[in-house]
Coordinates of C-alpha atoms and ligand atoms in Angstrom, one line a residue:
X36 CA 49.5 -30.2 -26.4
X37 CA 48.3 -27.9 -23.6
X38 CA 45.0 -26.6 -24.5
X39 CA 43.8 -23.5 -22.3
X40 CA 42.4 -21.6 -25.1
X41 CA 38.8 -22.6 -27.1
X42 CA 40.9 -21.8 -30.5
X43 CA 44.2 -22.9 -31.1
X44 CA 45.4 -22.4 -34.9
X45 CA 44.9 -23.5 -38.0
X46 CA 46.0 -27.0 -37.5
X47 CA 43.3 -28.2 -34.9
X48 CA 40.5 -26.5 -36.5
X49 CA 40.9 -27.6 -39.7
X50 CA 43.0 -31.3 -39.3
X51 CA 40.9 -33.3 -41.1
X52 CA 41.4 -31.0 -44.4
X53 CA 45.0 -31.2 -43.6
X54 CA 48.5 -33.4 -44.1
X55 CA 49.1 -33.7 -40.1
X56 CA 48.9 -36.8 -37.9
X57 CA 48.7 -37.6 -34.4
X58 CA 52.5 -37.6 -34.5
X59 CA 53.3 -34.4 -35.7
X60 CA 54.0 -32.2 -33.1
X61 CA 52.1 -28.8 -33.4
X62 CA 54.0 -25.7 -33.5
X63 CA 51.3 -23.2 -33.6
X64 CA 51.0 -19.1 -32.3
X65 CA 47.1 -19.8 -32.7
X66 CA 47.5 -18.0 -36.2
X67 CA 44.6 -18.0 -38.6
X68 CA 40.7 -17.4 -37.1
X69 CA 41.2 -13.2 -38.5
X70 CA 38.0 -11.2 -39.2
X71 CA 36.1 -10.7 -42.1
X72 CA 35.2 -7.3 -42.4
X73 CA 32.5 -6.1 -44.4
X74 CA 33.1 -2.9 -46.3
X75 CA 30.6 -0.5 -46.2
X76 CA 32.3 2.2 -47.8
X77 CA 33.7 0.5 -50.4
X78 CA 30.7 -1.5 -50.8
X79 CA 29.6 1.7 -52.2
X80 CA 32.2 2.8 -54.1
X81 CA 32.0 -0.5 -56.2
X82 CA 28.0 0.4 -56.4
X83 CA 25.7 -2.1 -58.2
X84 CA 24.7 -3.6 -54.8
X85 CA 28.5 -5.3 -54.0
X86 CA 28.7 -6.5 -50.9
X87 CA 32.9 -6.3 -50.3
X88 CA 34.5 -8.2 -47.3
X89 CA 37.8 -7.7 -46.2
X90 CA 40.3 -10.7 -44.9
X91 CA 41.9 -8.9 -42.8
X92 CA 45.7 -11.3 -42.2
X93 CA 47.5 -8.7 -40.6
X94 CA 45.7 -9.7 -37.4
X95 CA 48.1 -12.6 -37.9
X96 CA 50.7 -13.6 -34.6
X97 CA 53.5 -12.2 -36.9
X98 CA 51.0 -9.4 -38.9
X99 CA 50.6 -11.3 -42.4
X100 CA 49.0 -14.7 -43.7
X101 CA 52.2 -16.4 -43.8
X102 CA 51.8 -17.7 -40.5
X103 CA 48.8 -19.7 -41.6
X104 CA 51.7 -21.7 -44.0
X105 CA 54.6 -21.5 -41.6
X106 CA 52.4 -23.3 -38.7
X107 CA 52.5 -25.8 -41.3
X108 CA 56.1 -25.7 -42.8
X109 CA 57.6 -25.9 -39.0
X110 CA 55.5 -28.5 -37.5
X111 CA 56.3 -30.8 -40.7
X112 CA 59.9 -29.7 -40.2
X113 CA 60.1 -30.9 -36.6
X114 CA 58.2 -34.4 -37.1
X115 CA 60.6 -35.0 -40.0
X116 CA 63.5 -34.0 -37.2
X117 CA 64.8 -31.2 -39.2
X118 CA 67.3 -28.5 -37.2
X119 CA 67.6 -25.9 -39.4
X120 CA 64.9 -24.0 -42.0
X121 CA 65.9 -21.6 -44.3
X122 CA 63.9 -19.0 -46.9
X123 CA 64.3 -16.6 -48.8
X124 CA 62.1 -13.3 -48.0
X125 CA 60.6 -9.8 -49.1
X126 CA 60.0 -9.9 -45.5
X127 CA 57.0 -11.1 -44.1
X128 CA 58.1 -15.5 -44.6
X129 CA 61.1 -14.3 -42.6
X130 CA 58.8 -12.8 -39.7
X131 CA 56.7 -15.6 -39.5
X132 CA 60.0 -18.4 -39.9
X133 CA 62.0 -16.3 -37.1
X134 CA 59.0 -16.4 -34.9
X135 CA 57.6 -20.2 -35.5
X136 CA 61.7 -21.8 -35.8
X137 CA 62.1 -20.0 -32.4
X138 CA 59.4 -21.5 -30.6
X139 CA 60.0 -24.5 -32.7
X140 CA 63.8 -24.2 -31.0
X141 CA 65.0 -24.8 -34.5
X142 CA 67.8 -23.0 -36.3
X143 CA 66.1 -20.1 -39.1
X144 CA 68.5 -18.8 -41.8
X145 CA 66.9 -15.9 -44.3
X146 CA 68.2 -14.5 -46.8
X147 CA 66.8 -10.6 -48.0
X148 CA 67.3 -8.7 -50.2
X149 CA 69.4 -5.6 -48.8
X150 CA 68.0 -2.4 -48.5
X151 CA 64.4 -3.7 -49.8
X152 CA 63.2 -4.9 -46.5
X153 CA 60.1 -2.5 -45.0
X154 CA 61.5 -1.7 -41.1
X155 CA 58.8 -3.9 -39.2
X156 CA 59.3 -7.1 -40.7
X157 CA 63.1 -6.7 -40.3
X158 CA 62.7 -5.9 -36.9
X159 CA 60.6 -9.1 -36.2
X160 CA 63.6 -11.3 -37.9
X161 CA 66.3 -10.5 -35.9
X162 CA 64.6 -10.3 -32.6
X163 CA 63.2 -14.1 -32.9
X164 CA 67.2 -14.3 -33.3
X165 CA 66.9 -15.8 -37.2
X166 CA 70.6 -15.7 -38.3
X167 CA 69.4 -12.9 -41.1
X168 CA 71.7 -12.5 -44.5
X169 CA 71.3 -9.1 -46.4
X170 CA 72.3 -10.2 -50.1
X171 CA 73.2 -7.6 -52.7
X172 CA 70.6 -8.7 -55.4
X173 CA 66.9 -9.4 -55.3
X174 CA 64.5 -11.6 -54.0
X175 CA 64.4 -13.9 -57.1
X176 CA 68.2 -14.1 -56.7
X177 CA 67.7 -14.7 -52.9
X178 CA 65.6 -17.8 -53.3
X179 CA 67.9 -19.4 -56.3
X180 CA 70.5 -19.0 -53.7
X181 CA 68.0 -20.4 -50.5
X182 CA 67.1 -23.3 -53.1
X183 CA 70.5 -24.4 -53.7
X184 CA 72.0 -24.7 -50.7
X185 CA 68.2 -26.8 -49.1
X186 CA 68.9 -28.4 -51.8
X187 CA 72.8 -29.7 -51.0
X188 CA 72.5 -29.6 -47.1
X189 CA 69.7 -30.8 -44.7
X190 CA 68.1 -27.4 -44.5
X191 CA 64.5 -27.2 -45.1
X192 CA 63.3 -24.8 -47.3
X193 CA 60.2 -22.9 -46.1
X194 CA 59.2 -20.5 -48.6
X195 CA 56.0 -21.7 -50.5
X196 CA 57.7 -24.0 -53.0
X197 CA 57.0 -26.1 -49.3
X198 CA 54.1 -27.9 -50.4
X199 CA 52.9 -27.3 -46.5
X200 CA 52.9 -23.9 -47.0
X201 CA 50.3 -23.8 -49.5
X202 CA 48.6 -26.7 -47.0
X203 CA 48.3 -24.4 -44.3
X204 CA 47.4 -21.4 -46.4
X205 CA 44.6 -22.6 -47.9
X206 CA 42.6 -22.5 -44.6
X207 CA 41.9 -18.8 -45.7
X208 CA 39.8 -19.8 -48.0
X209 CA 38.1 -22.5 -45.6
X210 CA 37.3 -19.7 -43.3
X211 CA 35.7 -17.3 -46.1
X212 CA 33.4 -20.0 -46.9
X213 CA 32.7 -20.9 -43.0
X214 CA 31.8 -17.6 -42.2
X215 CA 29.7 -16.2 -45.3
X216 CA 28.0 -19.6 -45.7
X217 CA 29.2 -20.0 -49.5
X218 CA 32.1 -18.9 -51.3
X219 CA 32.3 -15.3 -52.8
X220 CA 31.9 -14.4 -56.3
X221 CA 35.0 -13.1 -56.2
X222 CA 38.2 -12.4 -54.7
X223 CA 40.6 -10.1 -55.1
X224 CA 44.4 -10.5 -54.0
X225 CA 47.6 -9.6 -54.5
X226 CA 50.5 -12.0 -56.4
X227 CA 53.9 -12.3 -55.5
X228 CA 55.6 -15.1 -55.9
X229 CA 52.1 -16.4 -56.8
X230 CA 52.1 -18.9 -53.5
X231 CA 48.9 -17.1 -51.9
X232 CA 46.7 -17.3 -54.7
X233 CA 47.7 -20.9 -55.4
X234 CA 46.6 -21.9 -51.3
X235 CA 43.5 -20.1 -51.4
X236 CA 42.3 -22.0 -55.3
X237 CA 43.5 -25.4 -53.7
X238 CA 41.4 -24.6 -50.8
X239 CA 37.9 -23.4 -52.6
X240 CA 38.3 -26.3 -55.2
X241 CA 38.9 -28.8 -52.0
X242 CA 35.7 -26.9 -50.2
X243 CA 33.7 -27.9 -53.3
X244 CA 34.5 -31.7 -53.8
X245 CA 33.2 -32.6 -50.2
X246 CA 30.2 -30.0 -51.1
X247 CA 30.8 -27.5 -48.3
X248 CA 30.0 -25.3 -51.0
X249 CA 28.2 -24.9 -54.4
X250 CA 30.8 -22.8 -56.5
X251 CA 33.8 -21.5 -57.2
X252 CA 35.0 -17.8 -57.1
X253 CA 37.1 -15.9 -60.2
X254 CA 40.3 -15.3 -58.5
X255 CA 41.5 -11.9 -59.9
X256 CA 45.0 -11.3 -58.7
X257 CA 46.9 -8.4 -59.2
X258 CA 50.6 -7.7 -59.3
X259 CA 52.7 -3.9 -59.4
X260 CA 53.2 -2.5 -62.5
X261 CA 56.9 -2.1 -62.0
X262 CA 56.6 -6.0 -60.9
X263 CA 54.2 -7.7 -63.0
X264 CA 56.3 -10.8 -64.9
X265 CA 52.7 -12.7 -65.0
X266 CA 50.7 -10.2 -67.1
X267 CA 53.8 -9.2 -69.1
X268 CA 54.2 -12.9 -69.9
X269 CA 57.9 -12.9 -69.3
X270 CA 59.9 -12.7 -65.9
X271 CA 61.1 -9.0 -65.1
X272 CA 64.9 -8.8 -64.4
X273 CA 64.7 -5.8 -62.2
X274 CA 61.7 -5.4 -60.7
X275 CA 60.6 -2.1 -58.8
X276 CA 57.7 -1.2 -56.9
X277 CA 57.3 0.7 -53.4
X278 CA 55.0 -2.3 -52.4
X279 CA 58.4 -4.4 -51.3
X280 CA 56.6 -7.5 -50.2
X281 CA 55.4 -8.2 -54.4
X282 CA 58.7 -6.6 -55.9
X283 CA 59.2 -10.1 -57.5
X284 CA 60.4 -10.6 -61.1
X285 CA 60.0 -14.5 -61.5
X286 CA 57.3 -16.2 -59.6
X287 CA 57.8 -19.7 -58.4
X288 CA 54.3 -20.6 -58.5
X289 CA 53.5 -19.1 -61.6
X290 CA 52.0 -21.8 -63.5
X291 CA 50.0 -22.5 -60.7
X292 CA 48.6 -18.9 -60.3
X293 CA 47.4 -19.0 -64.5
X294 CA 46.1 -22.3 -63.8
X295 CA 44.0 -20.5 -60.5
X296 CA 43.3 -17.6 -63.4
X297 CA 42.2 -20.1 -66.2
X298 CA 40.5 -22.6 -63.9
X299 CA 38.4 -19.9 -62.1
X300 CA 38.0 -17.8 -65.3
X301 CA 39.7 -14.8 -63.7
X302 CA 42.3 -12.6 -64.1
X303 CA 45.9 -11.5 -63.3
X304 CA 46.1 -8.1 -63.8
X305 CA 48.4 -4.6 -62.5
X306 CA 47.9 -1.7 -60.9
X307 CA 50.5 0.8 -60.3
X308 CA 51.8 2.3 -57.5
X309 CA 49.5 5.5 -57.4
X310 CA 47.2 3.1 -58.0
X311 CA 48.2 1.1 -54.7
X312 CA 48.9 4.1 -53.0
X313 CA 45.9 6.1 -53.2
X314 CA 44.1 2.7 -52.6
X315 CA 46.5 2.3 -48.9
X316 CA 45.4 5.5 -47.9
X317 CA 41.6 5.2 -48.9
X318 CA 41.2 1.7 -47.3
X319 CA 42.9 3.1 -44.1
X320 CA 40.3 6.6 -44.0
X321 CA 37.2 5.1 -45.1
X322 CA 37.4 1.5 -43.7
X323 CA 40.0 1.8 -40.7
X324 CA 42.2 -0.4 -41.4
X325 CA 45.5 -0.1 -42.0
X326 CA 47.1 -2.9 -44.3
X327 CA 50.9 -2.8 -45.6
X328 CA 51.4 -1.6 -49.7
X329 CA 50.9 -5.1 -51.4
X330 CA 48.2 -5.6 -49.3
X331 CA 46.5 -2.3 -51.0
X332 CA 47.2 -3.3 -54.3
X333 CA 44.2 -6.0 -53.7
X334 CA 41.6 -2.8 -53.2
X335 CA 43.3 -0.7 -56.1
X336 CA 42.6 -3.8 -58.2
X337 CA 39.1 -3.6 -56.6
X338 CA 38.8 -0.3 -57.7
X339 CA 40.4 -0.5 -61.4
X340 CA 37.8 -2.9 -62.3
X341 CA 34.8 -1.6 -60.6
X342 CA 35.2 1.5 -63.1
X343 CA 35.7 -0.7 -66.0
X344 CA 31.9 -1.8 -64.9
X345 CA 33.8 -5.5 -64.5
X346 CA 31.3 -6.8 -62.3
X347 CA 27.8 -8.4 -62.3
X348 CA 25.1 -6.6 -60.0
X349 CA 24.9 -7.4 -56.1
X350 CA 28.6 -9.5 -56.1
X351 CA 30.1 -10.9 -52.9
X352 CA 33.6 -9.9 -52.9
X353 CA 36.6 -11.0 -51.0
X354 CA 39.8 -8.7 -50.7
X355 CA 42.2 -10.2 -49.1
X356 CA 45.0 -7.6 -47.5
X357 CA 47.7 -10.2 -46.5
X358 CA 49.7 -8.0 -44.1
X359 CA 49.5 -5.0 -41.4
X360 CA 50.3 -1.6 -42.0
X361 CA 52.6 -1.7 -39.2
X362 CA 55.0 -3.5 -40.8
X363 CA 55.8 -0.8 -43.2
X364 CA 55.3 2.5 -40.9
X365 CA 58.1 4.6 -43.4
X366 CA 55.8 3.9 -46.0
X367 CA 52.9 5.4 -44.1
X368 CA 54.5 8.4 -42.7
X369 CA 56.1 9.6 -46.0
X370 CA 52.0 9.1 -47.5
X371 CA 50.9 11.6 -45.5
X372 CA 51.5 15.3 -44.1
X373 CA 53.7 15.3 -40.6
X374 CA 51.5 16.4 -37.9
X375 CA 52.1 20.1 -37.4
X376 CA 54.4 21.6 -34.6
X377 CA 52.3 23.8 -32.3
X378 CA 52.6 25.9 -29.0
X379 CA 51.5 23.8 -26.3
X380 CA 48.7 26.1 -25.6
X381 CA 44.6 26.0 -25.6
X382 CA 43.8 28.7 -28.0
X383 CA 46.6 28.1 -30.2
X384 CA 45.2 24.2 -30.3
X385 CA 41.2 25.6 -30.3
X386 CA 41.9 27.7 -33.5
X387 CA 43.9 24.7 -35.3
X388 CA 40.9 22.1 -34.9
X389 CA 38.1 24.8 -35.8
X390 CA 36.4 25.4 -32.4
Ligands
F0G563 N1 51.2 -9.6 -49.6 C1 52.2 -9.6 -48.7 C2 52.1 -8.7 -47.5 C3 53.3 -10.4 -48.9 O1 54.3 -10.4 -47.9 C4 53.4 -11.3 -50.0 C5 54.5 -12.1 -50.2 C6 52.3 -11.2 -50.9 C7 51.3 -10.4 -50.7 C8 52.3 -12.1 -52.1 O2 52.0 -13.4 -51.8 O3 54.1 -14.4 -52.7 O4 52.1 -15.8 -52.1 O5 52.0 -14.3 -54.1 N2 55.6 -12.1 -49.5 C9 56.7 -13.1 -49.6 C10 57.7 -12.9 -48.5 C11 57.3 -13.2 -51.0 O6 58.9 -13.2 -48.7 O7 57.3 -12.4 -47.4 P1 52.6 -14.5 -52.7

């Protein structure tokens, strides 16, 4: 591999924690390496002396964390000679499969669900010229259908029933622990189809056997109300939530998201959309940054339990916001007033800014 950069993904920096050999060709966009932020604002907001972080994953290649498990999923792909990948997708695995099978040169198939795709991610598909099927049902109908057919024909599945996906994923937690020198108390994220939260648990609990650190964080995860088949305790046939990348009503990592609940002595919890709303726009005016819906419902989960009085004095907390606002601008623009159409004049602009 040519190496002109001092970082170059997930892979090389974290290889020894990780399935790869010398022989498996590395298909990388130098994902992972994103910031963690610390919150000052919403430090405050939590109160009790909380020191909150923020992962911020939409500074991945393709705007969301997936990347970190498709770097994965497509390098295993090519060294097992595979010529096609397929997944299903709210949106963001087919960003980061278009982009990585592309560069890969491999063939990328996903299935959507039509009409519930936000306009970004969409975009990314079909211009890393992934061969992109709109299906008239939802996501949980889109991945029976993506399993099937991987399953009859030499297709490789990439969602994050890809056991490398959860590999590569669980370098997020690796880098939380690298960079605050211990793991956080907790961390706070938001479950879909329960992959992310499964990645990061592996990764604290592998952290912890080799001692790189001393304990383990409660996961709290947090699904929509509209969307929530975990904390309901039964899958949801029609899920609905304005936060498209979670609208999932049957998990295929569930049991491993209640084991990262039970294990960790957390929670899965739900917030509702005004809930994740008000949190999108909050995080975005008092932090600066500017995550996608889902990614809000991790802060609005922050939030709902910091008023409950859920956590102990002086906590180190971890929100992870797993994709870029950017990827959803409808969303954004229809959260807030249009700017207003003025004359294109000085006084008419000095009077409407108060000077
Ligand atoms: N946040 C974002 C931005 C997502 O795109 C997803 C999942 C999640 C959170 C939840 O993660 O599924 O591992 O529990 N998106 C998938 C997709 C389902 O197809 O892009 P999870």
């Amino acid at each position: 591999m040519k190496k002109n950069h001092s970082y170059c993904g997930i892979i090389e920096k974290y290889r020894e924690y990780l399935p790869v050999t010398k022989k498996t060709p590395v298909i990388t966009l130098n994902e992972g390496n994103t910031p963690l932020i610390y919150a000052p604002a919403l430090s405050k907001l939590v109160g009790k002396g909380a020191e909150v972080y923020l992962k911020y994953e939409g500074l991945n290649p393709t705007g969301s964390f997936k990347d970190r498990g498709m770097t994965m999923a497509i390098s295993k792909a090519c060294e097992e000679g595979a010529k096609a990948v397929m997944c299903a997708s709210t949106g963001n695995t087919s960003a980061s499969a278009a982009a990585y099978a592309a560069k890969a040169k491999l063939k990328c198939i996903v299935l959507i669900p039509s009409g519930a795709i936000a306009l970004g991610k969409l975009s990314q598909a079909l211009i890393h010229g992934a061969k992109v099927l709109a299906i008239d049902g939802n996501f949980d109908k889109a991945l029976e259908l993506a399993r099937e057919i991987t399953r009859r024909y030499s297709i490789t599945l990439v969602n994050s029933l890809n056991p490398f996906r959860i590999e590569g994923q669980k370098t997020a937690s690796f880098e939380i622990c690298d960079y605050l020198g211990t793991a956080p108390d907790f961390q706070v994220m938001p479950v879909g189809n329960a992959g992310n939260i499964t990645a990061y648990w592996k990764g604290y609990k592998e952290y912890k056997s080799i001692g790189r650190i001393s304990a383990l964080p409660k996961m709290l995860g947090f699904q929509a109300e509209g969307a929530a088949p975990i904390v309901k305790g039964h899958p949801i046939k029609d899920p609905h939530t304005i936060a498209t990348a979670i609208k999932i009503g049957n998990p295929a990592s569930w049991t491993q998201a209640e084991a990262a609940r039970d294990e960790s002595n957390g929670l899965i919890d739900m917030v509702s959309d005004k809930q994740i709303l008000d949190a999108y726009k909050l995080l975005a005016q008092i932090e600066g940054v500017f995550v996608e819906p889902a990614s809000a419902a991790s802060v609005a989960g922050l939030l709902k339990l910091s008023k409950k009085g859920y956590f102990k004095a002086k906590a180190k907390i971890t929100c992870i916001l797993t994709g870029h606002g950017l990827k959803d601008p409808d969303r954004a623009i229809a959260s807030i007033n249009k700017p207003k159409i003025i004359k294109p004049d000085l006084k008419t602009i000095l009077k409407e800014i108060g000077y």
